[in-house]
Amino acid sequence: MAILAAAAVAVGTAAAVGGAAAGAPAAGDTTTITRTFGSNCPLRLPDHPAPLDATGRFSVDLDVPTSAVVGQPTAPIPWRGQASSDLDLGEGSVLRTALTAAGATSLTATMRINLIYYTFTGPGEYHNVEFSSDLPLSAGAITMAGSGTLPPLEFTQPAARSTVVWMGGYSVLLTPRRADGSPTEYGTFNAACLIPPSFFPWIDLPVLPAATTTAHTATATGRLGRTPVDFGTGSLTLTSNSAAGSVTGALDLPTAATVTTRALGIIPTTATVRLTTDPLSGAVPGALSSRATVAVPDLSVFGIPVLRGSTTCRGTGPLTLTPGADFTPATGGTLTGTFETPAFSGCGAYGGFLGSLFSGTGNTLAVTASPN
């Protein structure tokens, strides 16, 4: 028990690489973590009554993702580090004497750390981190270094924090070698290091839901200038990406509305208008941004058609929609906002006339969405 009590674990975390924003870290960002450990790794020599006690230590830096997304493998995980064993290789020591008697002039030292990728749905996968070096017996100290890459991580369900890589154990392997590089009759010694009967977590991280897309039925109303408009019923499709902290989507209002108003308060005017928007992007909570286009294919003044079937008469400006308190991309709710319609173009002599009716910064839009 005294040997087990001597085992020590120290964990350090460095600053994130890639500048993750506050809140949930963005998938793809990485942080460097350090895993260190030291424990007794006794070496047993043939014909020697007692094991040679020695402490095997290691320090490993790993560039791990700050988060993962369900169903999306992370990037492979680079690692590098150093290890050592304080076995006595000094002149006249038990180990040095035995190896020399066997014809050894050098040895290959390896530390192997056994890692378990635990998936919660199966027995897990086993991967190793190894340090190695070739040393003359006269080196005295046994030191090793190494670097490599661990496989990507992949998750099947979201979690606020999920530990998926554990250390199951480690050992020091020594292969004494003759002057020609061949192994001695000892072969390879495997000095298993003593650790408490439990796994040690190596990598844990938040797992974010995968992007989800929800299709909604959308009804829209608003105002163009001073005139209320029923923009009809269409669709709103929203994709929520927790990993990126963003929402994207598309609003489609296929119905053309008939607007009846009076220009200058006295001139009876009827216009057919259709509102279209560019793709939506932003955040919920927050706001969704786009550009809104008001197209006017038909216009009558004093009951006389002056535009018929125009495909060019339009005005386009920025649109901002703010979600209501009850709104989510999955359950819908109400979006309200304003959009700017600048001067109309492509309307022949009637661009200015339409601008007096519908241009400005105070046009409004209210969308009520419910999932299909």
mmCIF file of C-alpha atoms in Angstrom:
data_model
loop_
_atom_site.group_PDB
_atom_site.id
_atom_site.type_symbol
_atom_site.label_atom_id
_atom_site.label_comp_id
_atom_site.label_asym_id
_atom_site.label_seq_id
_atom_site.Cartn_x
_atom_site.Cartn_y
_atom_site.Cartn_z
ATOM 1 C CA MET A 1 0.000 0.000 0.000
ATOM 2 C CA ALA A 2 2.896 2.327 0.652
ATOM 3 C CA ILE A 3 3.957 1.908 -2.953
ATOM 4 C CA LEU A 4 0.481 2.784 -4.189
ATOM 5 C CA ALA A 5 0.312 5.780 -1.886
ATOM 6 C CA ALA A 6 3.478 7.090 -3.503
ATOM 7 C CA ALA A 7 1.767 7.392 -6.893
ATOM 8 C CA ALA A 8 1.062 10.998 -7.812
ATOM 9 C CA VAL A 9 -0.977 12.618 -10.530
ATOM 10 C CA ALA A 10 -0.729 16.225 -11.661
ATOM 11 C CA VAL A 11 -2.860 17.741 -14.409
ATOM 12 C CA GLY A 12 -2.264 21.139 -16.066
ATOM 13 C CA THR A 13 -4.211 23.017 -18.700
ATOM 14 C CA ALA A 14 -2.701 25.726 -20.887
ATOM 15 C CA ALA A 15 -4.456 28.598 -22.654
ATOM 16 C CA ALA A 16 -6.710 27.651 -25.553
ATOM 17 C CA VAL A 17 -5.262 27.826 -29.051
ATOM 18 C CA GLY A 18 -7.506 29.464 -31.624
ATOM 19 C CA GLY A 19 -9.284 31.970 -29.408
ATOM 20 C CA ALA A 20 -12.586 30.313 -28.472
ATOM 21 C CA ALA A 21 -15.265 32.853 -27.657
ATOM 22 C CA ALA A 22 -16.856 33.114 -24.242
ATOM 23 C CA GLY A 23 -19.544 30.535 -23.552
ATOM 24 C CA ALA A 24 -19.555 27.203 -25.318
ATOM 25 C CA PRO A 25 -16.186 26.698 -27.033
ATOM 26 C CA ALA A 26 -16.287 26.405 -30.754
ATOM 27 C CA ALA A 27 -15.694 22.985 -32.226
ATOM 28 C CA GLY A 28 -12.327 22.885 -33.995
ATOM 29 C CA ASP A 29 -10.528 24.946 -31.364
ATOM 30 C CA THR A 30 -7.880 23.138 -29.311
ATOM 31 C CA THR A 31 -6.277 23.474 -25.923
ATOM 32 C CA THR A 32 -3.023 21.990 -24.679
ATOM 33 C CA ILE A 33 -3.310 19.818 -21.580
ATOM 34 C CA THR A 34 -0.521 18.144 -19.646
ATOM 35 C CA ARG A 35 -0.764 14.743 -17.990
ATOM 36 C CA THR A 36 1.966 13.718 -15.537
ATOM 37 C CA PHE A 37 2.327 10.661 -13.353
ATOM 38 C CA GLY A 38 4.909 8.842 -11.256
ATOM 39 C CA SER A 39 4.789 5.424 -9.608
ATOM 40 C CA ASN A 40 6.948 2.476 -8.617
ATOM 41 C CA CYS A 41 7.828 0.250 -11.584
ATOM 42 C CA PRO A 42 9.720 -2.711 -10.041
ATOM 43 C CA LEU A 43 12.069 -4.677 -12.304
ATOM 44 C CA ARG A 44 12.541 -8.393 -11.648
ATOM 45 C CA LEU A 45 15.865 -9.942 -12.649
ATOM 46 C CA PRO A 46 16.287 -13.709 -13.002
ATOM 47 C CA ASP A 47 18.219 -15.248 -10.097
ATOM 48 C CA HIS A 48 17.848 -12.063 -8.078
ATOM 49 C CA PRO A 49 15.824 -12.514 -4.898
ATOM 50 C CA ALA A 50 14.152 -9.104 -4.753
ATOM 51 C CA PRO A 51 12.751 -6.740 -7.375
ATOM 52 C CA LEU A 52 14.659 -3.583 -8.159
ATOM 53 C CA ASP A 53 12.408 -0.737 -7.112
ATOM 54 C CA ALA A 54 12.404 2.328 -9.352
ATOM 55 C CA THR A 55 10.047 5.200 -10.089
ATOM 56 C CA GLY A 56 8.809 5.613 -13.634
ATOM 57 C CA ARG A 57 7.668 9.140 -14.460
ATOM 58 C CA PHE A 58 6.185 10.771 -17.512
ATOM 59 C CA SER A 59 4.854 14.112 -18.696
ATOM 60 C CA VAL A 60 2.697 14.282 -21.828
ATOM 61 C CA ASP A 61 1.319 17.354 -23.617
ATOM 62 C CA LEU A 62 -1.778 16.753 -25.754
ATOM 63 C CA ASP A 63 -3.500 19.200 -28.131
ATOM 64 C CA VAL A 64 -7.114 18.238 -27.500
ATOM 65 C CA PRO A 65 -10.322 19.745 -28.891
ATOM 66 C CA THR A 66 -12.127 22.158 -26.595
ATOM 67 C CA SER A 67 -15.418 20.556 -27.627
ATOM 68 C CA ALA A 68 -16.893 17.981 -29.967
ATOM 69 C CA VAL A 69 -20.110 17.627 -31.945
ATOM 70 C CA VAL A 70 -22.307 14.541 -31.951
ATOM 71 C CA GLY A 71 -21.629 12.403 -35.009
ATOM 72 C CA GLN A 72 -18.602 14.413 -36.171
ATOM 73 C CA PRO A 73 -15.136 12.948 -35.504
ATOM 74 C CA THR A 74 -12.680 15.402 -34.021
ATOM 75 C CA ALA A 75 -9.283 15.994 -35.563
ATOM 76 C CA PRO A 76 -6.542 13.528 -34.539
ATOM 77 C CA ILE A 77 -4.866 14.469 -31.241
ATOM 78 C CA PRO A 78 -1.126 15.283 -31.387
ATOM 79 C CA TRP A 79 0.972 14.500 -28.321
ATOM 80 C CA ARG A 80 4.626 14.813 -27.233
ATOM 81 C CA GLY A 81 6.483 14.331 -23.988
ATOM 82 C CA GLN A 82 9.241 12.797 -21.913
ATOM 83 C CA ALA A 83 9.616 9.878 -19.522
ATOM 84 C CA SER A 84 12.251 8.519 -17.160
ATOM 85 C CA SER A 85 13.077 5.646 -14.836
ATOM 86 C CA ASP A 86 15.444 6.012 -11.907
ATOM 87 C CA LEU A 87 16.685 2.422 -12.094
ATOM 88 C CA ASP A 88 20.308 2.398 -10.960
ATOM 89 C CA LEU A 89 22.604 1.850 -13.955
ATOM 90 C CA GLY A 90 25.701 3.081 -12.155
ATOM 91 C CA GLU A 91 28.972 1.228 -12.220
ATOM 92 C CA GLY A 92 28.770 -1.767 -9.847
ATOM 93 C CA SER A 93 24.946 -1.611 -9.503
ATOM 94 C CA VAL A 94 22.955 -4.856 -9.524
ATOM 95 C CA LEU A 95 21.360 -4.054 -12.886
ATOM 96 C CA ARG A 96 24.528 -2.864 -14.598
ATOM 97 C CA THR A 97 26.459 -5.911 -13.365
ATOM 98 C CA ALA A 98 23.777 -8.360 -14.562
ATOM 99 C CA LEU A 99 23.431 -6.753 -17.983
ATOM 100 C CA THR A 100 27.183 -6.560 -18.513
ATOM 101 C CA ALA A 101 27.530 -10.238 -17.564
ATOM 102 C CA ALA A 102 24.948 -11.055 -20.249
ATOM 103 C CA GLY A 103 27.064 -9.283 -22.869
ATOM 104 C CA ALA A 104 25.019 -6.064 -23.055
ATOM 105 C CA THR A 105 26.659 -2.780 -23.957
ATOM 106 C CA SER A 106 23.439 -0.770 -24.456
ATOM 107 C CA LEU A 107 19.716 -1.008 -23.944
ATOM 108 C CA THR A 108 16.513 0.141 -25.564
ATOM 109 C CA ALA A 109 14.245 1.786 -23.006
ATOM 110 C CA THR A 110 10.538 2.207 -23.713
ATOM 111 C CA MET A 111 7.688 3.503 -21.600
ATOM 112 C CA ARG A 112 4.270 2.375 -22.801
ATOM 113 C CA ILE A 113 1.134 4.101 -21.524
ATOM 114 C CA ASN A 114 -2.122 2.217 -22.115
ATOM 115 C CA LEU A 115 -5.076 4.454 -22.965
ATOM 116 C CA ILE A 116 -8.701 3.384 -23.235
ATOM 117 C CA TYR A 117 -11.158 5.128 -25.550
ATOM 118 C CA TYR A 118 -14.358 4.447 -23.642
ATOM 119 C CA THR A 119 -17.486 4.821 -25.764
ATOM 120 C CA PHE A 120 -20.183 3.790 -23.236
ATOM 121 C CA THR A 121 -21.628 1.506 -25.912
ATOM 122 C CA GLY A 122 -18.957 -1.178 -26.170
ATOM 123 C CA PRO A 123 -15.773 -2.560 -24.640
ATOM 124 C CA GLY A 124 -13.721 0.454 -25.728
ATOM 125 C CA GLU A 125 -10.648 0.845 -27.907
ATOM 126 C CA TYR A 126 -7.067 0.603 -26.705
ATOM 127 C CA HIS A 127 -4.318 2.930 -27.870
ATOM 128 C CA ASN A 128 -0.786 3.479 -26.620
ATOM 129 C CA VAL A 129 1.457 6.449 -26.018
ATOM 130 C CA GLU A 130 5.102 5.325 -26.169
ATOM 131 C CA PHE A 131 8.434 6.961 -25.398
ATOM 132 C CA SER A 132 11.643 5.257 -26.425
ATOM 133 C CA SER A 133 15.418 5.753 -26.529
ATOM 134 C CA ASP A 134 18.594 3.746 -27.147
ATOM 135 C CA LEU A 135 21.145 4.264 -24.377
ATOM 136 C CA PRO A 136 24.641 2.984 -23.631
ATOM 137 C CA LEU A 137 24.890 1.264 -20.271
ATOM 138 C CA SER A 138 27.270 4.006 -19.242
ATOM 139 C CA ALA A 139 24.490 6.602 -19.610
ATOM 140 C CA GLY A 140 23.560 6.165 -15.969
ATOM 141 C CA ALA A 141 20.126 7.785 -16.267
ATOM 142 C CA ILE A 142 17.282 6.264 -18.246
ATOM 143 C CA THR A 143 15.389 8.959 -20.144
ATOM 144 C CA MET A 144 12.964 8.649 -23.037
ATOM 145 C CA ALA A 145 11.103 11.004 -25.362
ATOM 146 C CA GLY A 146 8.432 10.632 -27.973
ATOM 147 C CA SER A 147 5.647 12.200 -30.004
ATOM 148 C CA GLY A 148 2.757 10.987 -32.069
ATOM 149 C CA THR A 149 -0.950 11.266 -32.768
ATOM 150 C CA LEU A 150 -3.950 9.667 -31.110
ATOM 151 C CA PRO A 151 -7.024 8.791 -33.182
ATOM 152 C CA PRO A 152 -9.985 11.175 -33.427
ATOM 153 C CA LEU A 153 -12.792 11.109 -30.867
ATOM 154 C CA GLU A 154 -16.413 10.546 -31.880
ATOM 155 C CA PHE A 155 -19.583 10.827 -29.803
ATOM 156 C CA THR A 156 -23.133 9.542 -30.106
ATOM 157 C CA GLN A 157 -24.886 11.819 -27.629
ATOM 158 C CA PRO A 158 -24.421 15.330 -26.216
ATOM 159 C CA ALA A 159 -23.077 15.902 -22.722
ATOM 160 C CA ALA A 160 -22.083 18.915 -20.643
ATOM 161 C CA ARG A 161 -18.825 17.105 -19.933
ATOM 162 C CA SER A 162 -17.806 13.667 -21.152
ATOM 163 C CA THR A 163 -14.668 11.746 -20.214
ATOM 164 C CA VAL A 164 -13.733 9.423 -23.029
ATOM 165 C CA VAL A 165 -10.020 8.723 -22.684
ATOM 166 C CA TRP A 166 -8.675 7.042 -19.569
ATOM 167 C CA MET A 167 -5.260 5.742 -18.557
ATOM 168 C CA GLY A 168 -5.494 2.072 -17.756
ATOM 169 C CA GLY A 169 -1.838 1.536 -16.779
ATOM 170 C CA TYR A 170 1.747 1.903 -17.923
ATOM 171 C CA SER A 171 5.024 0.013 -17.897
ATOM 172 C CA VAL A 172 8.740 0.381 -18.539
ATOM 173 C CA LEU A 173 10.282 -2.041 -21.044
ATOM 174 C CA LEU A 174 14.046 -2.600 -21.175
ATOM 175 C CA THR A 175 15.781 -4.569 -23.942
ATOM 176 C CA PRO A 176 19.520 -5.086 -23.257
ATOM 177 C CA ARG A 177 21.567 -5.263 -26.458
ATOM 178 C CA ARG A 178 24.986 -6.549 -27.436
ATOM 179 C CA ALA A 179 27.479 -4.444 -29.326
ATOM 180 C CA ASP A 180 26.039 -5.653 -32.664
ATOM 181 C CA GLY A 181 22.547 -4.482 -31.634
ATOM 182 C CA SER A 182 21.067 -7.936 -31.068
ATOM 183 C CA PRO A 183 19.107 -8.617 -27.866
ATOM 184 C CA THR A 184 20.767 -10.538 -25.064
ATOM 185 C CA GLU A 185 19.372 -13.768 -23.644
ATOM 186 C CA TYR A 186 17.268 -11.669 -21.279
ATOM 187 C CA GLY A 187 15.042 -10.553 -24.136
ATOM 188 C CA THR A 188 12.859 -7.667 -22.920
ATOM 189 C CA PHE A 189 12.077 -6.900 -19.278
ATOM 190 C CA ASN A 190 8.565 -5.608 -18.634
ATOM 191 C CA ALA A 191 8.452 -3.556 -15.434
ATOM 192 C CA ALA A 192 4.729 -2.970 -14.831
ATOM 193 C CA CYS A 193 4.132 0.207 -12.871
ATOM 194 C CA LEU A 194 1.936 0.015 -9.793
ATOM 195 C CA ILE A 195 -1.084 2.301 -9.801
ATOM 196 C CA PRO A 196 -4.235 2.390 -7.643
ATOM 197 C CA PRO A 197 -7.037 0.087 -8.851
ATOM 198 C CA SER A 198 -8.906 2.702 -10.860
ATOM 199 C CA PHE A 199 -8.755 4.473 -14.193
ATOM 200 C CA PHE A 200 -7.331 7.985 -14.493
ATOM 201 C CA PRO A 201 -9.160 10.427 -16.786
ATOM 202 C CA TRP A 202 -7.000 11.865 -19.543
ATOM 203 C CA ILE A 203 -9.375 13.673 -21.882
ATOM 204 C CA ASP A 204 -12.801 15.079 -21.109
ATOM 205 C CA LEU A 205 -14.707 17.744 -23.018
ATOM 206 C CA PRO A 206 -18.210 19.055 -23.685
ATOM 207 C CA VAL A 207 -20.113 17.350 -26.493
ATOM 208 C CA LEU A 208 -22.464 19.638 -28.419
ATOM 209 C CA PRO A 209 -25.588 18.529 -30.293
ATOM 210 C CA ALA A 210 -25.318 18.150 -34.033
ATOM 211 C CA ALA A 211 -26.842 20.850 -36.220
ATOM 212 C CA THR A 212 -30.615 20.406 -36.457
ATOM 213 C CA THR A 213 -32.962 21.716 -39.137
ATOM 214 C CA THR A 214 -36.651 22.401 -38.521
ATOM 215 C CA ALA A 215 -39.217 23.346 -41.146
ATOM 216 C CA HIS A 216 -42.005 25.687 -40.048
ATOM 217 C CA THR A 217 -45.198 27.050 -41.514
ATOM 218 C CA ALA A 218 -44.875 30.841 -41.437
ATOM 219 C CA THR A 219 -47.507 33.559 -41.620
ATOM 220 C CA ALA A 220 -46.323 37.124 -42.112
ATOM 221 C CA THR A 221 -47.797 40.580 -41.792
ATOM 222 C CA GLY A 222 -46.246 44.021 -41.734
ATOM 223 C CA ARG A 223 -46.317 47.562 -42.975
ATOM 224 C CA LEU A 224 -44.964 49.188 -46.111
ATOM 225 C CA GLY A 225 -44.779 52.876 -45.376
ATOM 226 C CA ARG A 226 -48.084 53.632 -43.669
ATOM 227 C CA THR A 227 -49.943 50.761 -45.270
ATOM 228 C CA PRO A 228 -50.589 47.458 -43.468
ATOM 229 C CA VAL A 229 -49.822 44.401 -45.613
ATOM 230 C CA ASP A 230 -50.717 40.731 -45.284
ATOM 231 C CA PHE A 231 -47.715 38.924 -46.777
ATOM 232 C CA GLY A 232 -49.516 35.595 -46.586
ATOM 233 C CA THR A 233 -48.436 32.105 -45.556
ATOM 234 C CA GLY A 234 -45.175 30.445 -46.523
ATOM 235 C CA SER A 235 -42.340 28.552 -44.914
ATOM 236 C CA LEU A 236 -39.464 29.227 -42.544
ATOM 237 C CA THR A 237 -36.616 26.721 -42.360
ATOM 238 C CA LEU A 238 -34.063 27.150 -39.566
ATOM 239 C CA THR A 239 -30.838 25.279 -38.870
ATOM 240 C CA SER A 240 -29.393 25.568 -35.384
ATOM 241 C CA ASN A 241 -25.666 24.851 -35.050
ATOM 242 C CA SER A 242 -24.690 24.690 -31.378
ATOM 243 C CA ALA A 243 -21.058 24.080 -32.248
ATOM 244 C CA ALA A 244 -20.824 27.353 -34.134
ATOM 245 C CA GLY A 245 -23.315 29.163 -31.887
ATOM 246 C CA SER A 246 -25.292 30.192 -34.950
ATOM 247 C CA VAL A 247 -28.683 29.913 -36.610
ATOM 248 C CA THR A 248 -29.199 30.040 -40.356
ATOM 249 C CA GLY A 249 -32.342 29.708 -42.405
ATOM 250 C CA ALA A 250 -34.628 30.725 -45.227
ATOM 251 C CA LEU A 251 -37.958 32.546 -45.254
ATOM 252 C CA ASP A 252 -40.177 31.929 -48.294
ATOM 253 C CA LEU A 253 -43.372 33.947 -48.730
ATOM 254 C CA PRO A 254 -44.658 32.910 -52.152
ATOM 255 C CA THR A 255 -47.948 34.787 -52.063
ATOM 256 C CA ALA A 256 -48.193 38.196 -53.696
ATOM 257 C CA ALA A 257 -50.216 40.713 -51.676
ATOM 258 C CA THR A 258 -52.580 43.309 -53.044
ATOM 259 C CA VAL A 259 -52.085 46.683 -51.382
ATOM 260 C CA THR A 260 -54.664 49.439 -51.724
ATOM 261 C CA THR A 261 -53.687 52.915 -50.547
ATOM 262 C CA ARG A 262 -53.887 56.591 -51.465
ATOM 263 C CA ALA A 263 -50.776 58.387 -52.645
ATOM 264 C CA LEU A 264 -50.465 61.816 -51.085
ATOM 265 C CA GLY A 265 -53.626 60.910 -49.201
ATOM 266 C CA ILE A 266 -55.859 61.440 -52.255
ATOM 267 C CA ILE A 267 -54.680 59.387 -55.270
ATOM 268 C CA PRO A 268 -56.228 55.880 -55.253
ATOM 269 C CA THR A 269 -53.468 53.377 -55.872
ATOM 270 C CA THR A 270 -53.390 49.592 -56.041
ATOM 271 C CA ALA A 271 -50.123 47.634 -56.125
ATOM 272 C CA THR A 272 -49.264 43.959 -56.181
ATOM 273 C CA VAL A 273 -46.245 43.398 -53.929
ATOM 274 C CA ARG A 274 -44.193 40.401 -53.008
ATOM 275 C CA LEU A 275 -41.640 40.258 -50.202
ATOM 276 C CA THR A 276 -38.600 38.004 -50.604
ATOM 277 C CA THR A 277 -35.564 37.661 -48.352
ATOM 278 C CA ASP A 278 -31.987 36.540 -48.710
ATOM 279 C CA PRO A 279 -30.780 33.689 -46.433
ATOM 280 C CA LEU A 280 -31.118 34.441 -42.722
ATOM 281 C CA SER A 281 -28.178 34.232 -40.327
ATOM 282 C CA GLY A 282 -27.519 35.149 -36.731
ATOM 283 C CA ALA A 283 -28.194 33.763 -33.273
ATOM 284 C CA VAL A 284 -31.124 32.880 -31.019
ATOM 285 C CA PRO A 285 -31.337 34.553 -28.550
ATOM 286 C CA GLY A 286 -30.093 37.548 -30.469
ATOM 287 C CA ALA A 287 -31.178 38.534 -33.956
ATOM 288 C CA LEU A 288 -31.380 37.202 -37.501
ATOM 289 C CA SER A 289 -30.138 39.373 -40.341
ATOM 290 C CA SER A 290 -30.920 39.320 -44.025
ATOM 291 C CA ARG A 291 -31.893 41.579 -46.917
ATOM 292 C CA ALA A 292 -35.527 42.127 -47.901
ATOM 293 C CA THR A 293 -36.682 42.836 -51.424
ATOM 294 C CA VAL A 294 -40.063 44.402 -52.166
ATOM 295 C CA ALA A 295 -41.031 43.595 -55.755
ATOM 296 C CA VAL A 296 -43.930 45.393 -57.457
ATOM 297 C CA PRO A 297 -44.997 43.589 -60.640
ATOM 298 C CA ASP A 298 -48.322 45.439 -61.008
ATOM 299 C CA LEU A 299 -49.348 49.007 -60.263
ATOM 300 C CA SER A 300 -52.613 50.875 -60.979
ATOM 301 C CA VAL A 301 -53.236 54.585 -60.403
ATOM 302 C CA PHE A 302 -56.808 55.917 -60.565
ATOM 303 C CA GLY A 303 -57.719 52.369 -61.616
ATOM 304 C CA ILE A 304 -55.482 52.585 -64.685
ATOM 305 C CA PRO A 305 -52.754 49.903 -64.945
ATOM 306 C CA VAL A 306 -49.354 51.550 -65.358
ATOM 307 C CA LEU A 307 -47.217 48.483 -64.603
ATOM 308 C CA ARG A 308 -48.153 44.966 -65.645
ATOM 309 C CA GLY A 309 -46.070 41.889 -64.983
ATOM 310 C CA SER A 310 -42.879 43.809 -64.280
ATOM 311 C CA THR A 311 -39.936 41.608 -63.368
ATOM 312 C CA THR A 312 -37.558 44.462 -62.603
ATOM 313 C CA CYS A 313 -39.426 46.888 -60.359
ATOM 314 C CA ARG A 314 -38.036 46.435 -56.869
ATOM 315 C CA GLY A 315 -36.252 47.873 -53.857
ATOM 316 C CA THR A 316 -33.835 45.966 -51.583
ATOM 317 C CA GLY A 317 -32.514 46.837 -48.132
ATOM 318 C CA PRO A 318 -31.326 45.344 -44.831
ATOM 319 C CA LEU A 319 -33.674 43.310 -42.634
ATOM 320 C CA THR A 320 -33.282 42.491 -38.947
ATOM 321 C CA LEU A 321 -35.627 40.068 -37.174
ATOM 322 C CA THR A 322 -35.669 39.735 -33.384
ATOM 323 C CA PRO A 323 -36.957 36.486 -31.844
ATOM 324 C CA GLY A 324 -39.654 36.763 -29.198
ATOM 325 C CA ALA A 325 -39.012 35.502 -25.683
ATOM 326 C CA ASP A 326 -40.724 32.191 -26.488
ATOM 327 C CA PHE A 327 -38.970 31.629 -29.806
ATOM 328 C CA THR A 328 -36.606 28.715 -30.469
ATOM 329 C CA PRO A 329 -35.446 27.376 -33.844
ATOM 330 C CA ALA A 330 -37.050 24.017 -33.020
ATOM 331 C CA THR A 331 -40.406 25.126 -31.601
ATOM 332 C CA GLY A 332 -40.963 28.363 -33.507
ATOM 333 C CA GLY A 333 -42.731 31.400 -32.137
ATOM 334 C CA THR A 334 -42.732 35.032 -33.218
ATOM 335 C CA LEU A 335 -40.087 37.042 -35.051
ATOM 336 C CA THR A 336 -40.503 40.796 -35.403
ATOM 337 C CA GLY A 337 -38.349 43.396 -37.033
ATOM 338 C CA THR A 338 -37.844 46.239 -39.422
ATOM 339 C CA PHE A 339 -36.394 46.538 -42.865
ATOM 340 C CA GLU A 340 -35.305 49.381 -45.079
ATOM 341 C CA THR A 341 -36.571 49.778 -48.603
ATOM 342 C CA PRO A 342 -34.461 52.331 -50.484
ATOM 343 C CA ALA A 343 -35.439 53.950 -53.760
ATOM 344 C CA PHE A 344 -37.150 51.624 -56.228
ATOM 345 C CA SER A 345 -35.417 50.806 -59.498
ATOM 346 C CA GLY A 346 -36.505 49.139 -62.714
ATOM 347 C CA CYS A 347 -39.965 50.731 -62.479
ATOM 348 C CA GLY A 348 -39.729 53.120 -65.399
ATOM 349 C CA ALA A 349 -41.269 56.513 -64.595
ATOM 350 C CA TYR A 350 -42.929 55.202 -61.443
ATOM 351 C CA GLY A 351 -39.889 54.520 -59.205
ATOM 352 C CA GLY A 352 -40.237 57.812 -57.379
ATOM 353 C CA PHE A 353 -43.992 57.374 -57.057
ATOM 354 C CA LEU A 354 -43.558 53.945 -55.433
ATOM 355 C CA GLY A 355 -40.782 55.315 -53.248
ATOM 356 C CA SER A 356 -43.204 57.873 -51.841
ATOM 357 C CA LEU A 357 -45.469 54.988 -50.838
ATOM 358 C CA PHE A 358 -43.135 52.235 -49.682
ATOM 359 C CA SER A 359 -39.523 53.461 -49.311
ATOM 360 C CA GLY A 360 -38.001 54.229 -45.937
ATOM 361 C CA THR A 361 -36.412 52.685 -42.869
ATOM 362 C CA GLY A 362 -39.563 51.954 -40.879
ATOM 363 C CA ASN A 363 -41.096 49.100 -42.828
ATOM 364 C CA THR A 364 -42.023 46.267 -40.486
ATOM 365 C CA LEU A 365 -42.364 42.497 -40.632
ATOM 366 C CA ALA A 366 -43.876 40.067 -38.117
ATOM 367 C CA VAL A 367 -43.525 36.318 -38.716
ATOM 368 C CA THR A 368 -45.321 33.650 -36.717
ATOM 369 C CA ALA A 369 -43.754 30.202 -37.171
ATOM 370 C CA SER A 370 -44.953 26.778 -36.080
ATOM 371 C CA PRO A 371 -43.141 23.506 -36.820
ATOM 372 C CA ASN A 372 -44.616 21.301 -39.518
#
